Coordinates of N, CA, C and O in Angstrom, one line a residue:
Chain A
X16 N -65.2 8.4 39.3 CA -66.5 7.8 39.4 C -66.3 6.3 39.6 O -65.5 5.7 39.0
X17 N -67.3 5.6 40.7 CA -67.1 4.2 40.2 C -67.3 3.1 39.2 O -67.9 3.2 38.1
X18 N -66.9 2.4 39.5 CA -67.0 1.4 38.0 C -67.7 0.1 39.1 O -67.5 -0.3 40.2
X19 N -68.7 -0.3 38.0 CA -69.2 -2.0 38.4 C -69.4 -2.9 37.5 O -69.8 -2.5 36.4
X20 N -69.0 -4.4 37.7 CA -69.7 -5.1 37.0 C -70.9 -5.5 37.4 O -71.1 -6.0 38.6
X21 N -71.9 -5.4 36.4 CA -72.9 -6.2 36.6 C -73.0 -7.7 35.9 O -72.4 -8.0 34.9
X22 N -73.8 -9.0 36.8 CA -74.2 -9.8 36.1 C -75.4 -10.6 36.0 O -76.1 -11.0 36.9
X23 N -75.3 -10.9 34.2 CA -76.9 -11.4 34.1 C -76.9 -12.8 33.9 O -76.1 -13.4 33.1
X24 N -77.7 -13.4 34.6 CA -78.0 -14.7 34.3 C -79.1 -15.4 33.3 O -80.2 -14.9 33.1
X25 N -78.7 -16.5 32.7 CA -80.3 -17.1 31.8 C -79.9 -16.5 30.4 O -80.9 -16.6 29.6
X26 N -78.8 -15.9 30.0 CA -79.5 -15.4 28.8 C -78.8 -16.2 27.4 O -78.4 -15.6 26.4
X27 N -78.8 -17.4 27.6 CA -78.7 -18.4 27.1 C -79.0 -18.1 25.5 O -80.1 -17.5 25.4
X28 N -78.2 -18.2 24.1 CA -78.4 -18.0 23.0 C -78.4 -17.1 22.8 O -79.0 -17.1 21.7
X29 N -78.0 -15.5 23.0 CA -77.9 -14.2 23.0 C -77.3 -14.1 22.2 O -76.1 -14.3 22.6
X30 N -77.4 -13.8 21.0 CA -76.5 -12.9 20.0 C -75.9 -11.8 20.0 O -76.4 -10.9 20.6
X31 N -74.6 -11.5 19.1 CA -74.2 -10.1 18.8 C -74.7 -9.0 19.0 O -74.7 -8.1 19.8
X32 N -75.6 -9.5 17.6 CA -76.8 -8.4 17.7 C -77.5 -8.1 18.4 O -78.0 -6.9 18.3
X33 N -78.2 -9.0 19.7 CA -78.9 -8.6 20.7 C -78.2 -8.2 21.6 O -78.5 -7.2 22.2
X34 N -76.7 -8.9 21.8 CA -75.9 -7.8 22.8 C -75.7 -6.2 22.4 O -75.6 -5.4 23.4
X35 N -75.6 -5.8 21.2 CA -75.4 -4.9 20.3 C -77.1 -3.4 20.9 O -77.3 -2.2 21.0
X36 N -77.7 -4.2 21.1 CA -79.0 -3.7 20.8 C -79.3 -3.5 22.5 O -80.1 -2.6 23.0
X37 N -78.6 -4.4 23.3 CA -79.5 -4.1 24.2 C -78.5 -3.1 24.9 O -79.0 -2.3 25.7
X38 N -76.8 -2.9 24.8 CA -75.9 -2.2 24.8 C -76.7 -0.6 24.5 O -77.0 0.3 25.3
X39 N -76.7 -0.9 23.2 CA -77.2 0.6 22.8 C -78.7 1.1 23.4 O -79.0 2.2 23.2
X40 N -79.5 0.3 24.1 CA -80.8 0.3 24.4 C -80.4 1.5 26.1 O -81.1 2.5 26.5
X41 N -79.1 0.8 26.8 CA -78.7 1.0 28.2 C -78.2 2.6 27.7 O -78.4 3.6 28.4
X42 N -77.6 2.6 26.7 CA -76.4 3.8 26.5 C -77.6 5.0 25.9 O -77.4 6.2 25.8
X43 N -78.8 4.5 25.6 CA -79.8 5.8 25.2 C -80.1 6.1 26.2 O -80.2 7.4 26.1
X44 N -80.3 5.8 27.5 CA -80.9 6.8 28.8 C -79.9 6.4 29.6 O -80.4 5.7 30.5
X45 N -79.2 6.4 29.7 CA -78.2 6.0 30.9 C -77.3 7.3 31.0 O -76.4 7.2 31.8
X46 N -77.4 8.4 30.5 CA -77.6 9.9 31.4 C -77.9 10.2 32.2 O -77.3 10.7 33.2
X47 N -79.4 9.8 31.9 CA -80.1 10.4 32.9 C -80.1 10.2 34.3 O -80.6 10.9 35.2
X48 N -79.2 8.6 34.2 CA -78.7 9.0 36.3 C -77.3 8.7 36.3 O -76.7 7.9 37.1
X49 N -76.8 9.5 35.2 CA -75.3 9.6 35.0 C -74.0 8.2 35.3 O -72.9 8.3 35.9
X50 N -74.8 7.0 34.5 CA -74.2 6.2 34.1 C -73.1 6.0 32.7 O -73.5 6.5 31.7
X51 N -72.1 5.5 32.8 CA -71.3 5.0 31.2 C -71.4 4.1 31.1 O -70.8 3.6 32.1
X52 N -71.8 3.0 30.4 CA -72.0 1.8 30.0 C -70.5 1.6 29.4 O -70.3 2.4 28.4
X53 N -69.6 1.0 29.6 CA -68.1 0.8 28.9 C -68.0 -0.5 28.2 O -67.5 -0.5 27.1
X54 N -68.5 -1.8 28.7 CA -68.0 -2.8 27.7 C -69.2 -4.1 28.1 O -69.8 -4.3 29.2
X55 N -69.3 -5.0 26.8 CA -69.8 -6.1 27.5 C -69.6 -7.0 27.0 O -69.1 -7.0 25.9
X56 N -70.0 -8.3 27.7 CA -69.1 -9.6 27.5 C -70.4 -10.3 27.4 O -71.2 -10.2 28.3
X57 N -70.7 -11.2 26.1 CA -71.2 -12.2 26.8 C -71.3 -14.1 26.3 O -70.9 -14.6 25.3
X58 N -71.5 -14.5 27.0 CA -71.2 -16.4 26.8 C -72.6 -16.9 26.5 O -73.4 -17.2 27.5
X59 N -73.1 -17.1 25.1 CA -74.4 -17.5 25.0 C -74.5 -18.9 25.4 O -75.6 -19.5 25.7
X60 N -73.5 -19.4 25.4 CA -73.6 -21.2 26.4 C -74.7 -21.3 27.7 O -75.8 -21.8 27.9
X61 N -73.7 -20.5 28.3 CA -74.3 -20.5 29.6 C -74.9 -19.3 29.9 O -75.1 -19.1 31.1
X62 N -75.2 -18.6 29.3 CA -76.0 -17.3 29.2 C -75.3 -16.1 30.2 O -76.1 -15.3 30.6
X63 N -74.5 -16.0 30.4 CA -74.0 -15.2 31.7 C -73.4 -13.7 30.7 O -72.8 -13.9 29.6
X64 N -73.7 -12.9 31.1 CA -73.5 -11.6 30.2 C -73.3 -10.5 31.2 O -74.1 -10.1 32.1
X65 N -71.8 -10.1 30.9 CA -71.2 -9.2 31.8 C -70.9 -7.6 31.3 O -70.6 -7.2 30.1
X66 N -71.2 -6.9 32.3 CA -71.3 -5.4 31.6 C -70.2 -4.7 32.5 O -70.1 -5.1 33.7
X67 N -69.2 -3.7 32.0 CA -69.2 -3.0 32.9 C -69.2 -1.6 32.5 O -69.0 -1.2 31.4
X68 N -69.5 -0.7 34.1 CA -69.9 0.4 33.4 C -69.1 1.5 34.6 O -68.3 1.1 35.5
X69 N -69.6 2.7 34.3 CA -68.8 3.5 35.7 C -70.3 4.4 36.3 O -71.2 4.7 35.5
X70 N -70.3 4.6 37.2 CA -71.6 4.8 37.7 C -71.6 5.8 39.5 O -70.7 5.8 40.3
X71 N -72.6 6.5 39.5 CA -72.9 6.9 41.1 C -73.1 6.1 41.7 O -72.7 6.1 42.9
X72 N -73.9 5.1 41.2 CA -74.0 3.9 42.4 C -74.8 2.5 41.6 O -75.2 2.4 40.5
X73 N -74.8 1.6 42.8 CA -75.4 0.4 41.7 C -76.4 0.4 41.6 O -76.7 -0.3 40.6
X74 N -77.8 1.0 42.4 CA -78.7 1.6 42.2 C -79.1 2.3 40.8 O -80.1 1.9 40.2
X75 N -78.2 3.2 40.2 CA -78.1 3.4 39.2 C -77.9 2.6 38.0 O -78.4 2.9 36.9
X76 N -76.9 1.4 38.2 CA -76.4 0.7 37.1 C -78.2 0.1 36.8 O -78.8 -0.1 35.7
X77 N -78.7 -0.2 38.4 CA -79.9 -1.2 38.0 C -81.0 -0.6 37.3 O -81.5 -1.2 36.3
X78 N -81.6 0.8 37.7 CA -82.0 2.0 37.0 C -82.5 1.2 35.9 O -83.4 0.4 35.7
X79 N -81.2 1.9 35.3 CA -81.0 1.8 34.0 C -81.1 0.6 32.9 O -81.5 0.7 31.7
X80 N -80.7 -0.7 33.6 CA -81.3 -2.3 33.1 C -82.7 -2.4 33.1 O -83.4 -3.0 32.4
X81 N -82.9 -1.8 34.1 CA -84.8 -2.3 34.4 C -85.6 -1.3 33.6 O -86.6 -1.7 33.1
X82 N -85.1 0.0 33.5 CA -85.7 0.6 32.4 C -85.5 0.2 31.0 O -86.2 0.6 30.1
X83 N -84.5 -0.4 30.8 CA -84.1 -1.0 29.2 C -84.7 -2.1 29.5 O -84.6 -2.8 28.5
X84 N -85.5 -3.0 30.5 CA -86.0 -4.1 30.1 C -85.0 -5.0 30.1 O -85.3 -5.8 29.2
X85 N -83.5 -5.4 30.6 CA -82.8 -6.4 31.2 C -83.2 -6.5 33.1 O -82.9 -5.6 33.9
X86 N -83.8 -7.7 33.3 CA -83.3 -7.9 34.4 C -81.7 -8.2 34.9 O -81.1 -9.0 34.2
X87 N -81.0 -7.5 36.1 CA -79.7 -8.0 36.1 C -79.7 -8.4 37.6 O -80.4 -7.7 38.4
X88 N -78.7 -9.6 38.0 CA -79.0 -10.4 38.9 C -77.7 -10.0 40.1 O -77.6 -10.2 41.3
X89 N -76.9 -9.2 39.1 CA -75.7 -8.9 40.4 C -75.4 -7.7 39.9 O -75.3 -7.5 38.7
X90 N -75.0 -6.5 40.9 CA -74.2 -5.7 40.8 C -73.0 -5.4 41.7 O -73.0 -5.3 42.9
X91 N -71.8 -5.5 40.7 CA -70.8 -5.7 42.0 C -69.5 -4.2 41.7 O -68.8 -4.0 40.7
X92 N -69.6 -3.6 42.7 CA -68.8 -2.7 42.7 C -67.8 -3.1 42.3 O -67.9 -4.3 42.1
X93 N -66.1 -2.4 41.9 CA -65.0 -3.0 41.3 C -63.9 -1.5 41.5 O -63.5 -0.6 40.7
X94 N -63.7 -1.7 43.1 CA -62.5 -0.4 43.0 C -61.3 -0.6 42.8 O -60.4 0.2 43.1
X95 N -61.3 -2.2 42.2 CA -59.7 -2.8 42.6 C -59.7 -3.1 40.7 O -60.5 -3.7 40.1
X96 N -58.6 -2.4 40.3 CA -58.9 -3.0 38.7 C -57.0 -3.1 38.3 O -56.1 -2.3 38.7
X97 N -56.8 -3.9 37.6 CA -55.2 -4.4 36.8 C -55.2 -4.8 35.4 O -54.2 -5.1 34.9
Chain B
X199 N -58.3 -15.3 18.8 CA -57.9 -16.4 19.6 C -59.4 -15.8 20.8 O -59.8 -14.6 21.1
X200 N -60.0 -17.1 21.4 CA -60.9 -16.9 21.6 C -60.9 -15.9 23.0 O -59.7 -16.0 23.4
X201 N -61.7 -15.0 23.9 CA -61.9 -14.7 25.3 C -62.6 -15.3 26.4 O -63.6 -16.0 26.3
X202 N -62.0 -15.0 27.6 CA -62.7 -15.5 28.5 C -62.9 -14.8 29.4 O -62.1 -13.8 29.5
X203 N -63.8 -14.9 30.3 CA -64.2 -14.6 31.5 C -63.9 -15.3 32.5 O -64.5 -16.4 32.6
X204 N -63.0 -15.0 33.6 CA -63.5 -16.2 34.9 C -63.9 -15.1 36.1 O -63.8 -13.9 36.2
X205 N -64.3 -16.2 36.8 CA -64.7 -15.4 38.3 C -64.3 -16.1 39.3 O -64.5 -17.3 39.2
X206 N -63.7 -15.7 40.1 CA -63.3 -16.2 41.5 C -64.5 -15.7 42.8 O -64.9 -14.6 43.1
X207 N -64.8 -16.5 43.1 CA -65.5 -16.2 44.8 C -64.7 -16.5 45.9 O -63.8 -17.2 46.1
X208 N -65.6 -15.4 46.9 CA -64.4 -15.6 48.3 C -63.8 -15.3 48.7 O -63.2 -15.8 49.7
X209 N -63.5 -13.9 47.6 CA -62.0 -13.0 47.6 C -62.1 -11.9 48.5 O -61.4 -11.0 48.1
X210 N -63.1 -11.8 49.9 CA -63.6 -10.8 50.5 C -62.6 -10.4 50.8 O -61.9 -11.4 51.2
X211 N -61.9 -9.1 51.0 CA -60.8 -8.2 51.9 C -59.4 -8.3 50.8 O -58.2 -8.4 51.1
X212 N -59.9 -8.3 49.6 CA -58.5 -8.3 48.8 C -58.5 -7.0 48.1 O -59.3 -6.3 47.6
X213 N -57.0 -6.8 48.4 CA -56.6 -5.3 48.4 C -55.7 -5.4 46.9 O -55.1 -6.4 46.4
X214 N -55.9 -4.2 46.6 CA -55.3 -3.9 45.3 C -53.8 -4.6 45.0 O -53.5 -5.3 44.1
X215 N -53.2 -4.3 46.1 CA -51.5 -4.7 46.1 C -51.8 -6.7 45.4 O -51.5 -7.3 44.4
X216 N -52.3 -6.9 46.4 CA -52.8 -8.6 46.4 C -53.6 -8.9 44.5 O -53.2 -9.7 43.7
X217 N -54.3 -8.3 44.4 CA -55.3 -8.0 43.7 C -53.7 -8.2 42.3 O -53.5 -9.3 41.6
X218 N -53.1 -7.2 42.2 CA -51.8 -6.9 41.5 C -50.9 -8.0 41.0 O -50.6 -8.3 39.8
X219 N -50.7 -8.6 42.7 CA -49.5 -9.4 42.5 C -50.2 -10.9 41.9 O -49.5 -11.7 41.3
X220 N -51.4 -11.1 42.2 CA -52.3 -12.2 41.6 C -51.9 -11.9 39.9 O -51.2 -12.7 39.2
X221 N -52.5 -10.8 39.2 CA -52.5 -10.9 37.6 C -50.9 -11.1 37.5 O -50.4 -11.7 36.6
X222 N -49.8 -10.3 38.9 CA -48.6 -10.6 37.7 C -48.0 -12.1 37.6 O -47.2 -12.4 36.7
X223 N -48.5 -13.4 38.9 CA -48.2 -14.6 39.1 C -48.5 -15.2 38.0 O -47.8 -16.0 37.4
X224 N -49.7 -14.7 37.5 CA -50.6 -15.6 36.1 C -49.9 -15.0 34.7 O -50.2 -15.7 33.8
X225 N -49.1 -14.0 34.4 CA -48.4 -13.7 33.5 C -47.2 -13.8 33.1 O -46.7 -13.5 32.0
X226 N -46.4 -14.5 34.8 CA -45.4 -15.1 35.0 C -45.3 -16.4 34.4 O -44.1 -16.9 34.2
X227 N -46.5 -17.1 33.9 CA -46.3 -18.8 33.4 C -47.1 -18.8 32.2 O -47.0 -19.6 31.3
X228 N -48.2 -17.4 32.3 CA -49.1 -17.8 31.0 C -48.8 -17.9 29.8 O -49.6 -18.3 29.0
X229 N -47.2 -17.4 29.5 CA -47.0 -18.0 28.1 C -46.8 -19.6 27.9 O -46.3 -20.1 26.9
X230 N -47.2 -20.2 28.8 CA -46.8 -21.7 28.7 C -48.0 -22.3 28.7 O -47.7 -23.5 28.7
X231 N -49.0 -22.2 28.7 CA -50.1 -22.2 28.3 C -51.2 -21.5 27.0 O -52.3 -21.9 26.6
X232 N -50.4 -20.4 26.7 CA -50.4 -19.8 25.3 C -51.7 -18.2 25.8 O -52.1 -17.1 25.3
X233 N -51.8 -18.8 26.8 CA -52.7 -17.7 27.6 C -52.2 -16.0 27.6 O -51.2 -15.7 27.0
X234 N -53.0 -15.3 28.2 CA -52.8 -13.3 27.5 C -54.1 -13.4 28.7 O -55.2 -13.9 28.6
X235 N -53.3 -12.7 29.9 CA -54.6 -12.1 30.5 C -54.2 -10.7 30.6 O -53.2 -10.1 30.9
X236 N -55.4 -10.2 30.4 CA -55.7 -8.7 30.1 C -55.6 -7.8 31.1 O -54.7 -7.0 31.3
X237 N -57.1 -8.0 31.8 CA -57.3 -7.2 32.6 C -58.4 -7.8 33.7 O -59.2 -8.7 33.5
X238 N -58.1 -6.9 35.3 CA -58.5 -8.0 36.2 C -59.4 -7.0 37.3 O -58.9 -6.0 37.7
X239 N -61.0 -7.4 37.8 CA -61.5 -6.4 38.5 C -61.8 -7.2 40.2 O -61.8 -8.3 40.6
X240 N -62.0 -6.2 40.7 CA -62.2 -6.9 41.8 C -63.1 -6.0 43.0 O -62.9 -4.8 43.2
X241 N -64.0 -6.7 43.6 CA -64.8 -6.3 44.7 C -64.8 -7.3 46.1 O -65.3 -8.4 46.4
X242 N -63.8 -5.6 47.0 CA -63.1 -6.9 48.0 C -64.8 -6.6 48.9 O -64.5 -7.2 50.0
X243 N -65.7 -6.3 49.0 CA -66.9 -6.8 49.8 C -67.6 -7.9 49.5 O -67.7 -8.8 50.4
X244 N -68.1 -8.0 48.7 CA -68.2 -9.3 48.0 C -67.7 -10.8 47.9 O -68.1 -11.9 48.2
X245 N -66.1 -9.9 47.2 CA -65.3 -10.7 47.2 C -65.5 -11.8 45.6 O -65.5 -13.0 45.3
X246 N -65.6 -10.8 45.1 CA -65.6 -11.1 43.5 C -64.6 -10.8 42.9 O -64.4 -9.6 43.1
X247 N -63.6 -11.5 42.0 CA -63.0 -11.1 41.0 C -63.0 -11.7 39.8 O -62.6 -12.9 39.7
X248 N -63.5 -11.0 38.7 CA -63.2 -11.1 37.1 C -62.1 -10.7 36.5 O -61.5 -9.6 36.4
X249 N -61.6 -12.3 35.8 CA -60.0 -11.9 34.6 C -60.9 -12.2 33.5 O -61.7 -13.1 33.5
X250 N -60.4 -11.0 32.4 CA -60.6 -11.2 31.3 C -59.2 -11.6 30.7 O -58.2 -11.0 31.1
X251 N -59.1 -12.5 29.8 CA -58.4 -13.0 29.3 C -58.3 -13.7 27.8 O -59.4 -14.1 27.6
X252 N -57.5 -13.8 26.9 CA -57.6 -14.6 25.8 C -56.7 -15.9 25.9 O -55.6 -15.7 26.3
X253 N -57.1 -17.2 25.5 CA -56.5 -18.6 25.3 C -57.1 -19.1 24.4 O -58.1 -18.7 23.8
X254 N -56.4 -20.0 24.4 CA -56.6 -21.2 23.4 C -57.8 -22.1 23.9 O -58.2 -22.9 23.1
X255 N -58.4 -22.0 25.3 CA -59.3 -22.8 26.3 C -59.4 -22.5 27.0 O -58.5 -21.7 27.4
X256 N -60.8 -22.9 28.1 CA -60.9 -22.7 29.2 C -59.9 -23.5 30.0 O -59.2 -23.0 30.9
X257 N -59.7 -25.0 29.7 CA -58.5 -25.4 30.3 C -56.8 -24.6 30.7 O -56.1 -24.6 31.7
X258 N -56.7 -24.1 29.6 CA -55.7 -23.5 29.9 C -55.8 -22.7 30.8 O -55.0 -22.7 31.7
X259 N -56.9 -21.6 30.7 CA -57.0 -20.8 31.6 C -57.1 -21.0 33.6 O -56.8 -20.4 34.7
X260 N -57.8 -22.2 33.2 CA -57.6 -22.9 34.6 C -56.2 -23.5 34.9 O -55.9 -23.6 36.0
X261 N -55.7 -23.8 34.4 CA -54.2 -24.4 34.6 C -53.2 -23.4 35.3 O -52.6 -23.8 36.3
X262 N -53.2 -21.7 34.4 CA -52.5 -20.8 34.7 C -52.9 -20.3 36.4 O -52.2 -20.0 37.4
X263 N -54.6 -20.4 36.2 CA -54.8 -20.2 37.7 C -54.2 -20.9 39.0 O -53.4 -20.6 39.9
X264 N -55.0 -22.5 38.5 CA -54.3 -23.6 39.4 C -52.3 -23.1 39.9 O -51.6 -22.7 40.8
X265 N -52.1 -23.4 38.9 CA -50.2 -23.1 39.1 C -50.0 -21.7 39.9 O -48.8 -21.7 40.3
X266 N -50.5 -20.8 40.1 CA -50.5 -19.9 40.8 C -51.0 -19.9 41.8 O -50.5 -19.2 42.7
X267 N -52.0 -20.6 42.1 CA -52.2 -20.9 43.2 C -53.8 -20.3 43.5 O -54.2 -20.3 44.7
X268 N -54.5 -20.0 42.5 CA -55.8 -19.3 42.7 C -56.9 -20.5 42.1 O -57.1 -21.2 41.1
X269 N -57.3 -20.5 42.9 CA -58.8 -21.4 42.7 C -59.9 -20.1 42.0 O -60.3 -19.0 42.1
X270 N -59.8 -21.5 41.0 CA -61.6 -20.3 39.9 C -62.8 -21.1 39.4 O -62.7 -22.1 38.6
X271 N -63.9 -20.5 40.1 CA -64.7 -21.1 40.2 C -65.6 -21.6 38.6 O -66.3 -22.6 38.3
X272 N -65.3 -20.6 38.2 CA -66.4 -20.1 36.6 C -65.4 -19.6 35.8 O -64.8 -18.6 36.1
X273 N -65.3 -20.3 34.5 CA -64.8 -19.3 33.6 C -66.0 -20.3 32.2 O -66.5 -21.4 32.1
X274 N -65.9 -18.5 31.4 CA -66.8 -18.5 30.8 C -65.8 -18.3 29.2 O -64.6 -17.8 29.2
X275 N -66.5 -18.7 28.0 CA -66.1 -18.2 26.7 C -67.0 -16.9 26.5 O -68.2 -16.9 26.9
X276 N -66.4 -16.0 26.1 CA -67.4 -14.8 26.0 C -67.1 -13.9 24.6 O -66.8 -12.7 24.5
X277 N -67.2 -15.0 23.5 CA -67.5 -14.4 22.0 C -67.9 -13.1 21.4 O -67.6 -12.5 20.4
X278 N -68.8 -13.0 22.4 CA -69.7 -11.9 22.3 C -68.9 -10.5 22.8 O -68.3 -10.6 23.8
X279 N -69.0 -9.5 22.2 CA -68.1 -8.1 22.6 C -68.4 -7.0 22.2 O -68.1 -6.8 21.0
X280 N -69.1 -5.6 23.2 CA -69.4 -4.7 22.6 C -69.0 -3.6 23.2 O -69.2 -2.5 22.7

């Protein structure tokens, strides 16, 4: 399956716990168009919060943010990984 | 020891081999900057690549790049991990 990162911009001050929450928010319906949410990163500085996940497509990855209520500003495929 | 994120732009048409020999150039010196890079993704359409990495700084992390020869545009602290 593929893998993407997604990335979000603005989310400036984001806590643990909101990464925590909004992680688990993606991984409750993210079956349903047979996404895995695998890890996420994020830098409350500059707000930039990185996911990646393995997915059918990025359509999917987006799905699934816009139904959890994250907007996400990039989806970038990733078939090349080290 | 803290993490980071960086991203390179512009990396359109980079192939796994390339993709490879980039993380092992930066693991060739990163003990000299106290640097540990992990793991490295890449989208040669785009032309996006993310190293995740642990250092002592963002500087260092740019240094290891610079000396290898890779220009990076963004690197981020990314505390945050789920």
């Amino acid at each position: 399956m593929p893998k993407f990162m997604d990335v979000h911009h603005g989310m400036q001050g984001i806590t643990a716990e909101q990464l925590l929450e909004a992680h688990q928010a993606n991984q409750a319906i993210e079956g349903d168009e047979g996404v895995r949410f695998e890890e996420a990163w994020a830098d409350p500085e500059s707000g930039e919060v990185f996911c990646l996940s393995e997915a059918p497509s990025a359509d999917a990855v987006r799905r699934v943010h816009e139904r959890s209520g994250h907007q996400v500003e990039e989806i970038h495929p990733v078939p090349l990984h080290v």
